[in-house]
Amino acid sequence: MRVAAFVDGFNVYHAINDLGRADLKWLDVRKLCAVFAPGDDLAAVYYFSAFATWLPASCARHRALIAALEATGVRAILGRFKKKSAGCRRCGAAWVSHEEKETDVNIALQLVLRGLDGEFERALLVSGDSDLAPAVRELTARRRDVDVRIILPRHGQRSDELVQAAGGLHCRREIKLLHWERCRLPDEVFDGAGRLVAVCPPEYRAGLARSGVPAPPP
């Protein structure tokens, strides 16, 4: 079966961040998706995110991660952040915040368009964002031969609307801590020509938890 994975980078990041494990952010996204497609042809992996350019150190780490992912064959599709004025009515303080834009739309478009183009028989949607439910319903209504598996990044996450859009609980999978731990990128990532393209940031090396054994079934 031809499988394509659509990975919500922000959902994944916040799920890992909630674990308090910075080392897990150096994530081999393709390897993680392959865990949920055993025996199938993982034909494409799409990773959706955006750079927080106003946070230089964080942005540099993110760029290193995306360079590493692209070297493994993952396609990164980036949205943007939009500045947004914010303030406190009580004290009158004002500041500028940032709101992520386009990522949900990018995921929905790629999922539906690539599904309608016949690029896969099964989609892995790595997200718990219920805003993606209409896209899942549209794709499965138009392509009866396509199924969608919802891969939930957070332990215990339900996302009922999204799971029901995919067809029910049998379409639901959950990423466990062992999956995160066993799907780290190597500290040095090389491209197909043997060139070094990315190095694990020091902040992601602390508290490494590698087991060296195959990832468990989903």
GROMACS .gro file of C-alpha atoms in nm:
model
  218
    1MET     CA    1   0.000   0.000   0.000
    2ARG     CA    2   0.126   0.347  -0.088
    3VAL     CA    3   0.122   0.568   0.218
    4ALA     CA    4   0.176   0.943   0.256
    5ALA     CA    5   0.224   1.110   0.594
    6PHE     CA    6   0.117   1.464   0.679
    7VAL     CA    7   0.284   1.587   0.997
    8ASP     CA    8   0.159   1.886   1.194
    9GLY     CA    9   0.491   2.021   1.320
   10PHE     CA   10   0.338   2.242   1.588
   11ASN     CA   11   0.125   1.961   1.732
   12VAL     CA   12   0.433   1.740   1.742
   13TYR     CA   13   0.653   2.010   1.898
   14HIS     CA   14   0.407   2.090   2.177
   15ALA     CA   15   0.346   1.720   2.250
   16ILE     CA   16   0.721   1.668   2.298
   17ASN     CA   17   0.757   1.993   2.491
   18ASP     CA   18   0.490   1.875   2.736
   19LEU     CA   19   0.709   1.574   2.812
   20GLY     CA   20   0.994   1.801   2.923
   21ARG     CA   21   1.238   1.612   2.700
   22ALA     CA   22   1.433   1.853   2.480
   23ASP     CA   23   1.637   1.564   2.337
   24LEU     CA   24   1.325   1.426   2.170
   25LYS     CA   25   1.285   1.739   1.959
   26TRP     CA   26   1.568   1.612   1.736
   27LEU     CA   27   1.307   1.388   1.580
   28ASP     CA   28   1.342   1.158   1.281
   29VAL     CA   29   0.997   1.230   1.138
   30ARG     CA   30   1.025   0.975   0.856
   31LYS     CA   31   1.127   0.699   1.096
   32LEU     CA   32   0.839   0.787   1.327
   33CYS     CA   33   0.588   0.773   1.041
   34ALA     CA   34   0.729   0.440   0.922
   35VAL     CA   35   0.642   0.288   1.261
   36PHE     CA   36   0.275   0.341   1.172
   37ALA     CA   37   0.310   0.201   0.820
   38PRO     CA   38   0.470  -0.141   0.877
   39GLY     CA   39   0.515  -0.335   0.555
   40ASP     CA   40   0.380  -0.052   0.341
   41ASP     CA   41   0.547   0.183   0.094
   42LEU     CA   42   0.596   0.513   0.275
   43ALA     CA   43   0.601   0.709  -0.049
   44ALA     CA   44   0.602   1.063   0.092
   45VAL     CA   45   0.630   1.250   0.421
   46TYR     CA   46   0.523   1.614   0.447
   47TYR     CA   47   0.615   1.827   0.747
   48PHE     CA   48   0.425   2.151   0.813
   49SER     CA   49   0.556   2.430   1.034
   50ALA     CA   50   0.680   2.791   1.036
   51PHE     CA   51   0.993   2.969   1.154
   52ALA     CA   52   0.973   3.189   1.464
   53THR     CA   53   1.216   3.440   1.315
   54TRP     CA   54   1.192   3.682   1.610
   55LEU     CA   55   1.352   3.413   1.832
   56PRO     CA   56   1.698   3.371   1.673
   57ALA     CA   57   1.823   3.077   1.881
   58SER     CA   58   1.499   2.883   1.849
   59CYS     CA   59   1.479   2.959   1.478
   60ALA     CA   60   1.836   2.835   1.424
   61ARG     CA   61   1.754   2.504   1.592
   62HIS     CA   62   1.438   2.472   1.384
   63ARG     CA   63   1.630   2.538   1.063
   64ALA     CA   64   1.882   2.270   1.158
   65LEU     CA   65   1.600   2.022   1.218
   66ILE     CA   66   1.435   2.096   0.884
   67ALA     CA   67   1.769   2.061   0.703
   68ALA     CA   68   1.809   1.720   0.868
   69LEU     CA   69   1.455   1.615   0.779
   70GLU     CA   70   1.497   1.717   0.417
   71ALA     CA   71   1.813   1.506   0.401
   72THR     CA   72   1.599   1.204   0.500
   73GLY     CA   73   1.351   1.273   0.220
   74VAL     CA   74   1.091   1.470   0.414
   75ARG     CA   75   0.935   1.765   0.232
   76ALA     CA   76   0.892   2.073   0.452
   77ILE     CA   77   0.601   2.306   0.372
   78LEU     CA   78   0.626   2.627   0.571
   79GLY     CA   79   0.366   2.879   0.677
   80ARG     CA   80   0.439   3.203   0.856
   81PHE     CA   81   0.383   3.400   1.174
   82LYS     CA   82   0.190   3.725   1.171
   83LYS     CA   83   0.253   4.006   1.418
   84LYS     CA   84  -0.043   4.079   1.641
   85SER     CA   85  -0.092   4.368   1.883
   86ALA     CA   86  -0.185   4.269   2.236
   87GLY     CA   87  -0.243   4.456   2.557
   88CYS     CA   88  -0.368   4.456   2.913
   89ARG     CA   89  -0.689   4.651   2.978
   90ARG     CA   90  -0.616   4.670   3.349
   91CYS     CA   91  -0.266   4.819   3.342
   92GLY     CA   92  -0.257   4.959   2.991
   93ALA     CA   93   0.058   4.770   2.893
   94ALA     CA   94   0.094   4.689   2.522
   95TRP     CA   95   0.314   4.446   2.335
   96VAL     CA   96   0.343   4.259   2.008
   97SER     CA   97   0.268   3.887   1.993
   98HIS     CA   98   0.287   3.647   1.701
   99GLU     CA   99   0.013   3.430   1.557
  100GLU     CA  100   0.089   3.126   1.342
  101LYS     CA  101  -0.081   3.139   1.002
  102GLU     CA  102  -0.133   2.904   0.707
  103THR     CA  103  -0.022   2.573   0.858
  104ASP     CA  104  -0.371   2.423   0.898
  105VAL     CA  105  -0.466   2.539   0.549
  106ASN     CA  106  -0.146   2.396   0.404
  107ILE     CA  107  -0.208   2.058   0.566
  108ALA     CA  108  -0.569   2.046   0.449
  109LEU     CA  109  -0.482   2.146   0.092
  110GLN     CA  110  -0.199   1.897   0.056
  111LEU     CA  111  -0.402   1.615   0.210
  112VAL     CA  112  -0.700   1.667  -0.021
  113LEU     CA  113  -0.518   1.758  -0.342
  114ARG     CA  114  -0.261   1.480  -0.322
  115GLY     CA  115  -0.529   1.231  -0.228
  116LEU     CA  116  -0.746   1.332  -0.523
  117ASP     CA  117  -0.441   1.306  -0.749
  118GLY     CA  118  -0.407   0.941  -0.646
  119GLU     CA  119  -0.068   0.975  -0.478
  120PHE     CA  120  -0.156   0.737  -0.194
  121GLU     CA  121  -0.406   0.477  -0.075
  122ARG     CA  122  -0.359   0.563   0.291
  123ALA     CA  123  -0.279   0.891   0.463
  124LEU     CA  124  -0.121   0.920   0.806
  125LEU     CA  125  -0.234   1.247   0.959
  126VAL     CA  126  -0.004   1.319   1.253
  127SER     CA  127  -0.213   1.576   1.436
  128GLY     CA  128  -0.488   1.612   1.690
  129ASP     CA  129  -0.622   1.936   1.545
  130SER     CA  130  -0.999   1.908   1.493
  131ASP     CA  131  -0.984   2.195   1.240
  132LEU     CA  132  -0.856   1.934   0.993
  133ALA     CA  133  -1.173   1.722   1.019
  134PRO     CA  134  -1.347   1.887   0.718
  135ALA     CA  135  -1.048   1.807   0.495
  136VAL     CA  136  -1.052   1.443   0.608
  137ARG     CA  137  -1.427   1.417   0.543
  138GLU     CA  138  -1.392   1.575   0.198
  139LEU     CA  139  -1.111   1.342   0.093
  140THR     CA  140  -1.277   1.022   0.214
  141ALA     CA  141  -1.609   1.123   0.055
  142ARG     CA  142  -1.448   1.183  -0.284
  143ARG     CA  143  -1.206   0.890  -0.270
  144ARG     CA  144  -1.378   0.585  -0.124
  145ASP     CA  145  -1.067   0.377  -0.185
  146VAL     CA  146  -0.853   0.600   0.040
  147ASP     CA  147  -0.837   0.569   0.416
  148VAL     CA  148  -0.693   0.806   0.675
  149ARG     CA  149  -0.523   0.709   0.999
  150ILE     CA  150  -0.512   0.972   1.272
  151ILE     CA  151  -0.183   0.955   1.462
  152LEU     CA  152  -0.228   1.147   1.786
  153PRO     CA  153   0.090   1.308   1.926
  154ARG     CA  154  -0.030   1.349   2.285
  155HIS     CA  155  -0.084   1.059   2.524
  156GLY     CA  156  -0.451   1.025   2.609
  157GLN     CA  157  -0.556   1.272   2.342
  158ARG     CA  158  -0.908   1.206   2.205
  159SER     CA  159  -0.974   1.449   1.916
  160ASP     CA  160  -1.316   1.286   1.868
  161GLU     CA  161  -1.424   1.498   1.571
  162LEU     CA  162  -1.105   1.428   1.377
  163VAL     CA  163  -1.113   1.055   1.459
  164GLN     CA  164  -1.479   1.025   1.359
  165ALA     CA  165  -1.409   1.207   1.032
  166ALA     CA  166  -1.152   0.938   0.952
  167GLY     CA  167  -1.399   0.659   1.024
  168GLY     CA  168  -1.392   0.590   1.397
  169LEU     CA  169  -1.170   0.448   1.668
  170HIS     CA  170  -1.015   0.181   1.443
  171CYS     CA  171  -0.851   0.469   1.252
  172ARG     CA  172  -0.691   0.612   1.566
  173ARG     CA  173  -0.333   0.553   1.677
  174GLU     CA  174  -0.131   0.718   1.954
  175ILE     CA  175   0.238   0.805   1.968
  176LYS     CA  176   0.387   0.662   2.285
  177LEU     CA  177   0.696   0.775   2.472
  178LEU     CA  178   0.894   0.480   2.338
  179HIS     CA  179   0.817   0.590   1.983
  180TRP     CA  180   0.960   0.935   2.051
  181GLU     CA  181   1.267   0.791   2.221
  182ARG     CA  182   1.347   0.543   1.947
  183CYS     CA  183   1.293   0.782   1.657
  184ARG     CA  184   1.568   1.037   1.716
  185LEU     CA  185   1.790   1.156   1.434
  186PRO     CA  186   2.162   1.082   1.459
  187ASP     CA  187   2.366   1.367   1.604
  188GLU     CA  188   2.519   1.426   1.262
  189VAL     CA  189   2.298   1.404   0.953
  190PHE     CA  190   2.442   1.354   0.604
  191ASP     CA  191   2.275   1.382   0.265
  192GLY     CA  192   2.282   1.118  -0.007
  193ALA     CA  193   2.616   1.250  -0.136
  194GLY     CA  194   2.779   1.209   0.205
  195ARG     CA  195   2.781   1.580   0.288
  196LEU     CA  196   2.715   1.689   0.644
  197VAL     CA  197   2.393   1.892   0.635
  198ALA     CA  198   2.290   1.924   1.001
  199VAL     CA  199   2.426   1.874   1.351
  200CYS     CA  200   2.212   1.820   1.658
  201PRO     CA  201   2.196   2.146   1.858
  202PRO     CA  202   2.358   2.120   2.203
  203GLU     CA  203   2.022   2.198   2.368
  204TYR     CA  204   1.880   1.877   2.218
  205ARG     CA  205   2.163   1.651   2.336
  206ALA     CA  206   2.102   1.671   2.711
  207GLY     CA  207   1.939   1.371   2.875
  208LEU     CA  208   1.956   1.146   2.569
  209ALA     CA  209   1.741   0.836   2.597
  210ARG     CA  210   1.837   0.592   2.325
  211SER     CA  211   1.749   0.228   2.356
  212GLY     CA  212   1.897   0.083   2.037
  213VAL     CA  213   1.605  -0.156   1.989
  214PRO     CA  214   1.326  -0.147   1.728
  215ALA     CA  215   1.030   0.079   1.791
  216PRO     CA  216   0.724  -0.094   1.937
  217PRO     CA  217   0.406  -0.140   1.732
  218PRO     CA  218   0.161   0.153   1.737
   0.00000   0.00000   0.00000
